[in-house]
Short mmCIF file of C-alpha atoms and ligand atoms in Angstrom, two decimals:
data_model
loop_
_atom_site.label_atom_id
_atom_site.label_comp_id
_atom_site.label_asym_id
_atom_site.label_seq_id
_atom_site.Cartn_x
_atom_site.Cartn_y
_atom_site.Cartn_z
CA UNK A 1 219.31 223.16 212.67
CA UNK A 2 221.54 221.06 213.05
CA UNK A 3 220.69 218.70 216.30
CA UNK A 4 222.78 215.61 216.43
CA UNK A 5 221.95 212.10 218.66
CA UNK A 6 224.02 210.24 218.96
CA UNK A 7 223.03 206.06 219.88
CA UNK A 8 225.68 203.24 221.34
CA UNK A 9 226.05 200.13 222.39
CA UNK A 10 226.90 196.47 221.93
CA UNK A 11 224.96 194.25 219.82
CA UNK A 12 221.36 193.74 218.65
CA UNK A 13 220.59 195.76 222.20
CA UNK A 14 218.51 197.06 220.01
CA UNK A 15 220.39 200.21 219.26
CA UNK A 16 218.97 200.03 215.50
CA UNK A 17 214.98 200.09 215.84
CA UNK A 18 214.97 202.53 218.76
CA UNK A 19 217.29 204.87 216.98
CA UNK A 20 214.51 204.15 214.20
CA UNK A 21 212.42 204.56 216.50
CA UNK A 22 214.10 208.52 217.40
CA UNK A 23 214.43 209.75 214.13
CA UNK A 24 211.23 208.57 212.79
CA UNK A 25 209.53 210.61 215.90
CA UNK A 26 211.32 213.56 215.80
CA UNK A 27 211.42 213.85 211.81
CA UNK A 28 215.80 214.24 211.90
CA UNK A 29 217.88 211.28 208.98
CA UNK A 30 219.02 208.26 210.52
CA UNK A 31 222.50 206.81 209.86
CA UNK A 32 223.21 203.03 211.13
CA UNK A 33 227.01 202.96 211.41
CA UNK A 34 227.20 199.28 211.30
CA UNK A 35 226.19 199.26 208.15
CA UNK A 36 228.87 200.96 207.15
CA UNK A 37 231.48 198.26 209.06
CA UNK A 38 229.70 194.87 208.37
CA UNK A 39 229.87 197.15 204.02
CA UNK A 40 233.62 196.73 203.85
CA UNK A 41 233.17 192.97 206.02
CA UNK A 42 231.59 192.15 203.65
CA UNK A 43 233.95 193.05 200.90
CA UNK A 44 236.48 192.38 202.74
CA UNK A 45 235.87 188.80 203.48
CA UNK A 46 234.50 188.98 199.21
CA UNK A 47 238.91 188.81 198.36
CA UNK A 48 239.23 193.17 199.06
CA UNK A 49 242.55 194.52 201.70
CA UNK A 50 240.39 196.39 204.09
CA UNK A 51 241.84 198.92 204.47
CA UNK A 52 241.84 199.43 200.50
CA UNK A 53 238.13 198.21 201.52
CA UNK A 54 236.56 200.92 203.83
CA UNK A 55 238.35 204.31 200.91
CA UNK A 56 236.26 203.19 198.29
CA UNK A 57 233.20 202.43 199.92
CA UNK A 58 230.53 203.33 197.93
CA UNK A 59 226.07 203.58 197.84
CA UNK A 60 225.94 200.25 196.10
CA UNK A 61 227.95 198.57 198.64
CA UNK A 62 225.29 199.65 201.92
CA UNK A 63 222.72 198.35 199.70
CA UNK A 64 224.69 194.84 199.05
CA UNK A 65 221.64 192.26 200.38
CA UNK A 66 223.21 190.35 202.48
CA UNK A 67 225.32 192.67 205.23
CA UNK A 68 223.25 191.18 207.74
CA UNK A 69 224.51 187.45 208.63
CA UNK A 70 227.45 186.58 211.97
CA UNK A 71 229.76 186.44 209.20
CA UNK A 72 229.72 189.66 208.31
CA UNK A 73 228.90 190.59 212.00
CA UNK A 74 232.29 188.88 213.38
CA UNK A 75 233.70 190.64 209.91
CA UNK A 76 232.15 194.27 210.06
CA UNK A 77 234.30 194.01 214.04
CA UNK A 78 237.71 192.30 212.68
CA UNK A 79 237.52 195.55 210.22
CA UNK A 80 236.87 197.65 212.77
CA UNK A 81 240.34 197.40 214.65
CA UNK A 82 241.99 198.56 211.82
CA UNK A 83 242.02 202.45 212.65
CA UNK A 84 243.19 203.05 209.34
CA UNK A 85 239.64 201.58 208.05
CA UNK A 86 237.83 203.58 210.86
CA UNK A 87 239.67 206.70 210.05
CA UNK A 88 238.10 206.23 205.68
CA UNK A 89 234.70 205.29 207.56
CA UNK A 90 235.04 209.06 209.84
CA UNK A 91 234.29 212.05 208.16
CA UNK A 92 231.01 210.89 205.85
CA UNK A 93 230.02 209.68 209.70
CA UNK A 94 230.49 213.77 210.30
CA UNK A 95 228.75 215.48 207.71
CA UNK A 96 226.07 213.50 208.21
CA UNK A 97 225.78 214.71 212.12
CA UNK A 98 225.54 217.77 210.46
CA UNK A 99 223.05 218.06 208.19
CA UNK A 100 220.56 220.42 208.58
CA UNK A 101 217.43 219.05 210.22
CA UNK A 102 219.29 216.98 212.80
CA UNK A 103 220.54 213.31 212.77
CA UNK A 104 220.71 210.13 213.96
CA UNK A 105 223.53 207.62 214.43
CA UNK A 106 224.12 204.86 216.50
CA UNK A 107 227.20 202.79 216.62
CA UNK A 108 229.38 201.93 219.01
CA UNK A 109 231.95 205.26 219.26
CA UNK A 110 230.10 208.03 218.09
CA UNK A 111 229.71 209.54 221.10
CA UNK A 112 232.96 209.29 222.48
CA UNK A 113 234.81 210.36 218.42
CA UNK A 114 232.01 210.59 216.39
CA UNK A 115 230.26 213.32 218.06
CA UNK A 116 231.55 214.63 221.48
CA UNK A 117 229.68 217.21 220.83
CA UNK A 118 226.90 215.70 220.13
CA UNK A 119 223.41 217.74 221.90
CA UNK A 120 222.05 213.44 223.26
CA UNK A 121 223.78 210.70 224.45
CA UNK A 122 222.74 207.07 225.15
CA UNK A 123 224.31 203.74 225.40
CA UNK A 124 221.99 201.61 225.38
CA UNK A 125 222.39 197.64 226.67
CA UNK A 126 221.48 194.31 227.65
CA UNK A 127 222.31 191.24 228.93
CA UNK A 128 224.42 188.87 226.57
CA UNK A 129 221.68 186.93 227.25
CA UNK A 130 218.39 188.41 226.04
CA UNK A 131 220.73 190.29 223.16
CA UNK A 132 221.56 186.71 222.06
CA UNK A 133 217.91 185.32 222.64
CA UNK A 134 216.83 188.38 220.08
CA UNK A 135 219.10 187.96 217.58
CA UNK A 136 219.56 184.26 217.79
CA UNK A 137 214.70 185.33 216.74
CA UNK A 138 215.71 187.50 214.14
CA UNK A 139 218.12 184.71 212.34
CA UNK A 140 215.74 182.28 212.79
CA UNK A 141 212.69 184.45 211.02
CA UNK A 142 215.79 184.46 207.63
CA UNK A 143 216.61 181.04 208.32
CA UNK A 144 219.66 181.08 208.64
CA UNK A 145 221.00 178.28 210.70
CA UNK A 146 222.69 179.57 213.80
CA UNK A 147 222.05 178.05 217.14
CA UNK A 148 221.59 180.32 220.11
CA UNK A 149 224.89 178.62 221.41
CA UNK A 150 226.39 180.25 218.66
CA UNK A 151 224.28 183.82 218.42
CA UNK A 152 225.67 183.34 222.51
CA UNK A 153 229.00 182.74 221.64
CA UNK A 154 229.08 185.11 218.93
CA UNK A 155 227.92 188.37 220.72
CA UNK A 156 230.40 187.69 223.45
CA UNK A 157 233.30 187.14 220.86
CA UNK A 158 231.85 190.44 219.19
CA UNK A 159 231.43 192.65 222.85
CA UNK A 160 234.95 191.97 223.93
CA UNK A 161 236.53 192.46 220.66
CA UNK A 162 234.76 195.99 220.69
CA UNK A 163 235.22 196.97 223.49
CA UNK A 164 239.07 195.66 223.28
CA UNK A 165 239.84 197.62 220.70
CA UNK A 166 242.99 200.37 221.23
CA UNK A 167 241.56 202.22 218.81
CA UNK A 168 237.41 203.76 219.77
CA UNK A 169 237.12 201.31 222.05
CA UNK A 170 232.91 200.17 222.39
CA UNK A 171 232.89 202.34 225.63
CA UNK A 172 229.51 203.97 227.16
CA UNK A 173 230.10 208.48 227.10
CA UNK A 174 230.81 210.29 230.20
CA UNK A 175 227.52 212.65 229.34
CA UNK A 176 225.24 209.22 227.87
CA UNK A 177 222.10 208.90 229.23
CA UNK A 178 221.94 204.59 229.97
CA UNK A 179 219.54 202.56 228.85
CA UNK A 180 219.06 199.01 229.33
CA UNK A 181 216.89 197.13 227.89
CA UNK A 182 217.09 193.40 229.45
CA UNK A 183 213.75 193.26 230.64
CA UNK A 184 212.50 196.28 228.41
CA UNK A 185 209.43 195.95 225.66
CA UNK A 186 210.42 198.00 222.12
CA UNK A 187 207.75 200.26 223.40
CA UNK A 188 208.99 201.29 226.53
CA UNK A 189 212.52 201.67 225.49
CA UNK A 190 212.21 203.63 222.42
CA UNK A 191 209.25 205.57 224.90
CA UNK A 192 212.23 206.16 227.54
CA UNK A 193 214.74 207.08 224.69
CA UNK A 194 212.09 209.97 223.37
CA UNK A 195 212.12 210.86 226.73
CA UNK A 196 215.67 211.76 227.32
CA UNK A 197 215.71 213.43 222.99
CA UNK A 198 212.90 215.68 224.40
CA UNK A 199 214.78 216.68 227.52
CA UNK A 200 218.43 217.35 225.80
CA UNK A 201 216.36 218.60 222.80
CA UNK A 202 214.26 221.30 225.11
CA UNK A 203 217.17 222.51 227.05
CA UNK A 204 218.37 222.51 224.03
CA UNK A 205 216.10 225.36 222.53
O1 DC B 1 226.38 197.63 214.94
P1 DC B 1 226.31 196.33 213.74
O2 DC B 1 226.13 195.21 215.06
O3 DC B 1 226.16 195.56 212.80
O4 DC B 1 228.49 196.96 213.41
C1 DC B 1 229.09 196.09 213.33
C2 DC B 1 230.32 195.67 213.35
O5 DC B 1 230.82 197.11 213.44
C3 DC B 1 230.67 196.19 215.65
O6 DC B 1 231.17 194.82 215.52
C4 DC B 1 231.59 197.14 216.20
C5 DC B 1 231.67 197.62 214.35
N1 DC B 1 231.11 198.87 214.30
C6 DC B 1 231.90 199.83 215.10
O7 DC B 1 233.51 200.04 215.51
N2 DC B 1 232.05 201.03 214.57
C7 DC B 1 230.98 201.26 214.62
N3 DC B 1 230.23 202.36 215.00
C8 DC B 1 229.35 201.14 214.20
C9 DC B 1 229.93 199.36 214.16
#
């Protein structure tokens, strides 16, 4: 059985949590595609050329412990603008999407570029302030020193870069279901996402 769920949206809207929960519920594999860009961004911070870093990315690079910092997130958003970097990561993502047993991919361009024929598409959003508050809580929990205002500025800068780039900009696919998590609990957001995927699954059966 091949079934691809594409989940896109801006930073800290809840994509990661929702994607993991949807994958667990349906027994699908999950790929956080942001991690690929973060791993490339990290290698660039370590001194590599972005295109070379993307072309020689290994599974080990994805396991680097410090990919969740603000500095790596900004570096990821910057390398993600480069067409050759994106091109180097396409095949891996498309093969993952077609794996037997079903797959959930989350990112910015899954429903538009990576899997335009995905069986279910969601675009998960929330206000910049809500997202910054969530990310601030997460980063402070890890002892990272960013202030709320810094996190909000980072979120807005990333939104602008991710949505404004020429290559595969972050945008909801025309046929994506919109899920605004601003006023939803995690449980409510997950339940709504599962219901959306379930609907596509029963029409695909
Ligand atoms: O989802 P994330 O915050 O971990 O993503 C980090 C950056 O990677 C994001 O700001 C833009 C880029 N990205 C992308 O361009 N396309 C994707 N499919 C996933 C992430």
